[in-house]
């Protein structure tokens, strides 16, 4: 059985989390926008259609 915390530990440590918590709301929104732009550019068209349908109809 997989350890649920294993994935988290590989990507996020306490120092990273503390730095994120200390960011201003504006900076957090800036990072969120950058991630959204990246995902939009990297996502295949078929996946974009599925994501849009989920946004419109819900999960």
PDB file of N, CA and C in Angstrom:
ATOM      1  N   UNK A   1       0.837  -1.178   0.000  1.00  0.00           N
ATOM      2  CA  UNK A   1       0.000   0.000   0.000  1.00  0.00           C
ATOM      3  C   UNK A   1       0.885   1.246   0.000  1.00  0.00           C
ATOM      4  N   UNK A   2       0.486   2.228  -0.809  1.00  0.00           N
ATOM      5  CA  UNK A   2       1.256   3.460  -0.898  1.00  0.00           C
ATOM      6  C   UNK A   2       1.057   4.329   0.328  1.00  0.00           C
ATOM      7  N   UNK A   3       2.123   4.946   0.742  1.00  0.00           N
ATOM      8  CA  UNK A   3       2.049   5.910   1.835  1.00  0.00           C
ATOM      9  C   UNK A   3       1.503   7.220   1.275  1.00  0.00           C
ATOM     10  N   UNK A   4       0.357   7.681   1.771  1.00  0.00           N
ATOM     11  CA  UNK A   4      -0.289   8.882   1.242  1.00  0.00           C
ATOM     12  C   UNK A   4       0.609  10.107   1.335  1.00  0.00           C
ATOM     13  N   UNK A   5       1.474  10.171   2.324  1.00  0.00           N
ATOM     14  CA  UNK A   5       2.341  11.332   2.498  1.00  0.00           C
ATOM     15  C   UNK A   5       3.604  11.259   1.642  1.00  0.00           C
ATOM     16  N   UNK A   6       3.867  10.115   1.052  1.00  0.00           N
ATOM     17  CA  UNK A   6       5.095   9.932   0.286  1.00  0.00           C
ATOM     18  C   UNK A   6       5.173  10.916  -0.878  1.00  0.00           C
ATOM     19  N   UNK A   7       4.114  11.037  -1.649  1.00  0.00           N
ATOM     20  CA  UNK A   7       4.134  11.930  -2.800  1.00  0.00           C
ATOM     21  C   UNK A   7       4.343  13.364  -2.339  1.00  0.00           C
ATOM     22  N   UNK A   8       3.610  13.784  -1.324  1.00  0.00           N
ATOM     23  CA  UNK A   8       3.743  15.143  -0.794  1.00  0.00           C
ATOM     24  C   UNK A   8       5.186  15.410  -0.370  1.00  0.00           C
ATOM     25  N   UNK A   9       5.787  14.470   0.322  1.00  0.00           N
ATOM     26  CA  UNK A   9       7.144  14.651   0.821  1.00  0.00           C
ATOM     27  C   UNK A   9       8.155  14.813  -0.310  1.00  0.00           C
ATOM     28  N   UNK A  10       7.899  14.187  -1.449  1.00  0.00           N
ATOM     29  CA  UNK A  10       8.834  14.267  -2.559  1.00  0.00           C
ATOM     30  C   UNK A  10       8.806  15.630  -3.233  1.00  0.00           C
ATOM     31  N   UNK A  11       7.700  16.320  -3.160  1.00  0.00           N
ATOM     32  CA  UNK A  11       7.547  17.566  -3.894  1.00  0.00           C
ATOM     33  C   UNK A  11       7.501  18.811  -3.015  1.00  0.00           C
ATOM     34  N   UNK A  12       7.010  18.698  -1.818  1.00  0.00           N
ATOM     35  CA  UNK A  12       6.831  19.861  -0.953  1.00  0.00           C
ATOM     36  C   UNK A  12       7.466  19.574   0.401  1.00  0.00           C
ATOM     37  N   UNK A  13       8.358  20.450   0.804  1.00  0.00           N
ATOM     38  CA  UNK A  13       8.902  20.300   2.150  1.00  0.00           C
ATOM     39  C   UNK A  13       8.398  21.462   3.003  1.00  0.00           C
ATOM     40  N   UNK A  14       8.678  21.422   4.274  1.00  0.00           N
ATOM     41  CA  UNK A  14       8.180  22.440   5.206  1.00  0.00           C
ATOM     42  C   UNK A  14       8.679  23.841   4.850  1.00  0.00           C
ATOM     43  N   UNK A  15       9.916  23.933   4.387  1.00  0.00           N
ATOM     44  CA  UNK A  15      10.465  25.244   4.021  1.00  0.00           C
ATOM     45  C   UNK A  15       9.720  25.838   2.832  1.00  0.00           C
ATOM     46  N   UNK A  16       9.428  25.008   1.822  1.00  0.00           N
ATOM     47  CA  UNK A  16       8.666  25.483   0.660  1.00  0.00           C
ATOM     48  C   UNK A  16       7.284  25.951   1.082  1.00  0.00           C
ATOM     49  N   UNK A  17       6.647  25.190   1.932  1.00  0.00           N
ATOM     50  CA  UNK A  17       5.310  25.543   2.405  1.00  0.00           C
ATOM     51  C   UNK A  17       5.340  26.858   3.178  1.00  0.00           C
ATOM     52  N   UNK A  18       6.330  27.035   4.022  1.00  0.00           N
ATOM     53  CA  UNK A  18       6.457  28.278   4.795  1.00  0.00           C
ATOM     54  C   UNK A  18       6.647  29.474   3.866  1.00  0.00           C
ATOM     55  N   UNK A  19       7.503  29.311   2.845  1.00  0.00           N
ATOM     56  CA  UNK A  19       7.717  30.405   1.889  1.00  0.00           C
ATOM     57  C   UNK A  19       6.421  30.749   1.161  1.00  0.00           C
ATOM     58  N   UNK A  20       5.648  29.738   0.797  1.00  0.00           N
ATOM     59  CA  UNK A  20       4.377  29.991   0.108  1.00  0.00           C
ATOM     60  C   UNK A  20       3.392  30.713   1.030  1.00  0.00           C
ATOM     61  N   UNK A  21       3.299  30.276   2.263  1.00  0.00           N
ATOM     62  CA  UNK A  21       2.384  30.903   3.225  1.00  0.00           C
ATOM     63  C   UNK A  21       2.734  32.377   3.407  1.00  0.00           C
ATOM     64  N   UNK A  22       4.013  32.693   3.377  1.00  0.00           N
ATOM     65  CA  UNK A  22       4.462  34.071   3.597  1.00  0.00           C
ATOM     66  C   UNK A  22       4.274  34.987   2.381  1.00  0.00           C
ATOM     67  N   UNK A  23       3.933  34.427   1.227  1.00  0.00           N
ATOM     68  CA  UNK A  23       3.732  35.257   0.034  1.00  0.00           C
ATOM     69  C   UNK A  23       2.490  36.125   0.170  1.00  0.00           C
ATOM     70  N   UNK A  24       2.525  37.255  -0.485  1.00  0.00           N
ATOM     71  CA  UNK A  24       1.347  38.128  -0.500  1.00  0.00           C
ATOM     72  C   UNK A  24       0.258  37.478  -1.358  1.00  0.00           C
ATOM     73  N   UNK A  25      -0.996  37.840  -1.123  1.00  0.00           N
ATOM     74  CA  UNK A  25      -2.079  37.313  -1.972  1.00  0.00           C
ATOM     75  C   UNK A  25      -1.848  37.633  -3.454  1.00  0.00           C
ATOM     76  N   UNK A  26      -1.298  38.797  -3.744  1.00  0.00           N
ATOM     77  CA  UNK A  26      -1.032  39.174  -5.131  1.00  0.00           C
ATOM     78  C   UNK A  26      -0.023  38.228  -5.777  1.00  0.00           C
ATOM     79  N   UNK A  27       1.025  37.882  -5.033  1.00  0.00           N
ATOM     80  CA  UNK A  27       2.054  36.976  -5.563  1.00  0.00           C
ATOM     81  C   UNK A  27       1.482  35.574  -5.760  1.00  0.00           C
ATOM     82  N   UNK A  28       0.638  35.125  -4.834  1.00  0.00           N
ATOM     83  CA  UNK A  28      -0.001  33.818  -4.988  1.00  0.00           C
ATOM     84  C   UNK A  28      -0.864  33.792  -6.239  1.00  0.00           C
ATOM     85  N   UNK A  29      -1.605  34.882  -6.493  1.00  0.00           N
ATOM     86  CA  UNK A  29      -2.430  34.961  -7.701  1.00  0.00           C
ATOM     87  C   UNK A  29      -1.569  35.002  -8.960  1.00  0.00           C
ATOM     88  N   UNK A  30      -0.429  35.665  -8.878  1.00  0.00           N
ATOM     89  CA  UNK A  30       0.498  35.704 -10.012  1.00  0.00           C
ATOM     90  C   UNK A  30       0.984  34.296 -10.341  1.00  0.00           C
ATOM     91  N   UNK A  31       1.385  33.528  -9.320  1.00  0.00           N
ATOM     92  CA  UNK A  31       1.824  32.149  -9.539  1.00  0.00           C
ATOM     93  C   UNK A  31       0.692  31.295 -10.100  1.00  0.00           C
ATOM     94  N   UNK A  32      -0.505  31.475  -9.573  1.00  0.00           N
ATOM     95  CA  UNK A  32      -1.655  30.719 -10.058  1.00  0.00           C
ATOM     96  C   UNK A  32      -1.906  31.018 -11.538  1.00  0.00           C
ATOM     97  N   UNK A  33      -1.818  32.284 -11.916  1.00  0.00           N
ATOM     98  CA  UNK A  33      -2.005  32.674 -13.309  1.00  0.00           C
ATOM     99  C   UNK A  33      -0.924  32.059 -14.202  1.00  0.00           C
ATOM    100  N   UNK A  34       0.323  32.066 -13.733  1.00  0.00           N
ATOM    101  CA  UNK A  34       1.415  31.463 -14.501  1.00  0.00           C
ATOM    102  C   UNK A  34       1.189  29.967 -14.692  1.00  0.00           C
ATOM    103  N   UNK A  35       0.750  29.287 -13.651  1.00  0.00           N
ATOM    104  CA  UNK A  35       0.476  27.851 -13.759  1.00  0.00           C
ATOM    105  C   UNK A  35      -0.660  27.595 -14.741  1.00  0.00           C
ATOM    106  N   UNK A  36      -1.700  28.429 -14.673  1.00  0.00           N
ATOM    107  CA  UNK A  36      -2.835  28.282 -15.568  1.00  0.00           C
ATOM    108  C   UNK A  36      -2.407  28.479 -17.024  1.00  0.00           C
ATOM    109  N   UNK A  37      -1.579  29.485 -17.283  1.00  0.00           N
ATOM    110  CA  UNK A  37      -1.088  29.726 -18.641  1.00  0.00           C
ATOM    111  C   UNK A  37      -0.261  28.545 -19.142  1.00  0.00           C
ATOM    112  N   UNK A  38       0.585  28.005 -18.289  1.00  0.00           N
ATOM    113  CA  UNK A  38       1.395  26.848 -18.677  1.00  0.00           C
ATOM    114  C   UNK A  38       0.513  25.649 -18.999  1.00  0.00           C
ATOM    115  N   UNK A  39      -0.426  25.352 -18.106  1.00  0.00           N
ATOM    116  CA  UNK A  39      -1.293  24.201 -18.335  1.00  0.00           C
ATOM    117  C   UNK A  39      -2.123  24.377 -19.601  1.00  0.00           C
ATOM    118  N   UNK A  40      -2.596  25.580 -19.843  1.00  0.00           N
ATOM    119  CA  UNK A  40      -3.375  25.840 -21.046  1.00  0.00           C
ATOM    120  C   UNK A  40      -2.531  25.622 -22.303  1.00  0.00           C
ATOM    121  N   UNK A  41      -1.273  26.043 -22.268  1.00  0.00           N
ATOM    122  CA  UNK A  41      -0.389  25.870 -23.420  1.00  0.00           C
ATOM    123  C   UNK A  41       0.009  24.408 -23.614  1.00  0.00           C
ATOM    124  N   UNK A  42       0.145  23.665 -22.523  1.00  0.00           N
ATOM    125  CA  UNK A  42       0.632  22.291 -22.593  1.00  0.00           C
ATOM    126  C   UNK A  42      -0.479  21.257 -22.788  1.00  0.00           C
ATOM    127  N   UNK A  43      -1.712  21.624 -22.482  1.00  0.00           N
ATOM    128  CA  UNK A  43      -2.813  20.662 -22.507  1.00  0.00           C
ATOM    129  C   UNK A  43      -3.268  20.379 -23.945  1.00  0.00           C
ATOM    130  N   UNK A  44      -3.399  19.107 -24.314  1.00  0.00           N
ATOM    131  CA  UNK A  44      -3.913  18.759 -25.640  1.00  0.00           C
ATOM    132  C   UNK A  44      -5.356  19.249 -25.807  1.00  0.00           C
ATOM    133  N   UNK A  45      -5.755  19.572 -27.039  1.00  0.00           N
ATOM    134  CA  UNK A  45      -7.105  20.095 -27.285  1.00  0.00           C
ATOM    135  C   UNK A  45      -8.225  19.216 -26.724  1.00  0.00           C
ATOM    136  N   UNK A  46      -8.092  17.916 -26.835  1.00  0.00           N
ATOM    137  CA  UNK A  46      -9.143  17.024 -26.331  1.00  0.00           C
ATOM    138  C   UNK A  46      -9.289  17.159 -24.816  1.00  0.00           C
ATOM    139  N   UNK A  47      -8.180  17.285 -24.121  1.00  0.00           N
ATOM    140  CA  UNK A  47      -8.230  17.466 -22.672  1.00  0.00           C
ATOM    141  C   UNK A  47      -8.841  18.810 -22.298  1.00  0.00           C
ATOM    142  N   UNK A  48      -8.580  19.837 -23.123  1.00  0.00           N
ATOM    143  CA  UNK A  48      -9.186  21.148 -22.881  1.00  0.00           C
ATOM    144  C   UNK A  48     -10.704  21.066 -22.974  1.00  0.00           C
ATOM    145  N   UNK A  49     -11.199  20.289 -23.956  1.00  0.00           N
ATOM    146  CA  UNK A  49     -12.646  20.119 -24.106  1.00  0.00           C
ATOM    147  C   UNK A  49     -13.237  19.439 -22.872  1.00  0.00           C
ATOM    148  N   UNK A  50     -12.562  18.417 -22.389  1.00  0.00           N
ATOM    149  CA  UNK A  50     -13.032  17.695 -21.199  1.00  0.00           C
ATOM    150  C   UNK A  50     -13.026  18.624 -19.987  1.00  0.00           C
ATOM    151  N   UNK A  51     -11.958  19.391 -19.811  1.00  0.00           N
ATOM    152  CA  UNK A  51     -11.860  20.315 -18.677  1.00  0.00           C
ATOM    153  C   UNK A  51     -12.960  21.368 -18.743  1.00  0.00           C
ATOM    154  N   UNK A  52     -13.226  21.891 -19.933  1.00  0.00           N
ATOM    155  CA  UNK A  52     -14.274  22.893 -20.090  1.00  0.00           C
ATOM    156  C   UNK A  52     -15.639  22.303 -19.749  1.00  0.00           C
ATOM    157  N   UNK A  53     -15.882  21.085 -20.202  1.00  0.00           N
ATOM    158  CA  UNK A  53     -17.159  20.422 -19.907  1.00  0.00           C
ATOM    159  C   UNK A  53     -17.323  20.229 -18.397  1.00  0.00           C
ATOM    160  N   UNK A  54     -16.257  19.838 -17.716  1.00  0.00           N
ATOM    161  CA  UNK A  54     -16.322  19.667 -16.264  1.00  0.00           C
ATOM    162  C   UNK A  54     -16.588  20.995 -15.557  1.00  0.00           C
ATOM    163  N   UNK A  55     -15.968  22.077 -16.055  1.00  0.00           N
ATOM    164  CA  UNK A  55     -16.223  23.393 -15.458  1.00  0.00           C
ATOM    165  C   UNK A  55     -17.683  23.802 -15.631  1.00  0.00           C
ATOM    166  N   UNK A  56     -18.247  23.515 -16.793  1.00  0.00           N
ATOM    167  CA  UNK A  56     -19.625  23.917 -17.084  1.00  0.00           C
ATOM    168  C   UNK A  56     -20.653  23.044 -16.375  1.00  0.00           C
ATOM    169  N   UNK A  57     -20.405  21.738 -16.361  1.00  0.00           N
ATOM    170  CA  UNK A  57     -21.399  20.794 -15.839  1.00  0.00           C
ATOM    171  C   UNK A  57     -21.089  20.315 -14.431  1.00  0.00           C
ATOM    172  N   UNK A  58     -19.897  20.555 -13.964  1.00  0.00           N
ATOM    173  CA  UNK A  58     -19.491  20.076 -12.648  1.00  0.00           C
ATOM    174  C   UNK A  58     -18.958  18.656 -12.712  1.00  0.00           C
ATOM    175  N   UNK A  59     -18.449  18.214 -11.609  1.00  0.00           N
ATOM    176  CA  UNK A  59     -17.871  16.883 -11.527  1.00  0.00           C
ATOM    177  C   UNK A  59     -18.963  15.921 -11.210  1.00  0.00           C
TER     178      UNK A  59
END
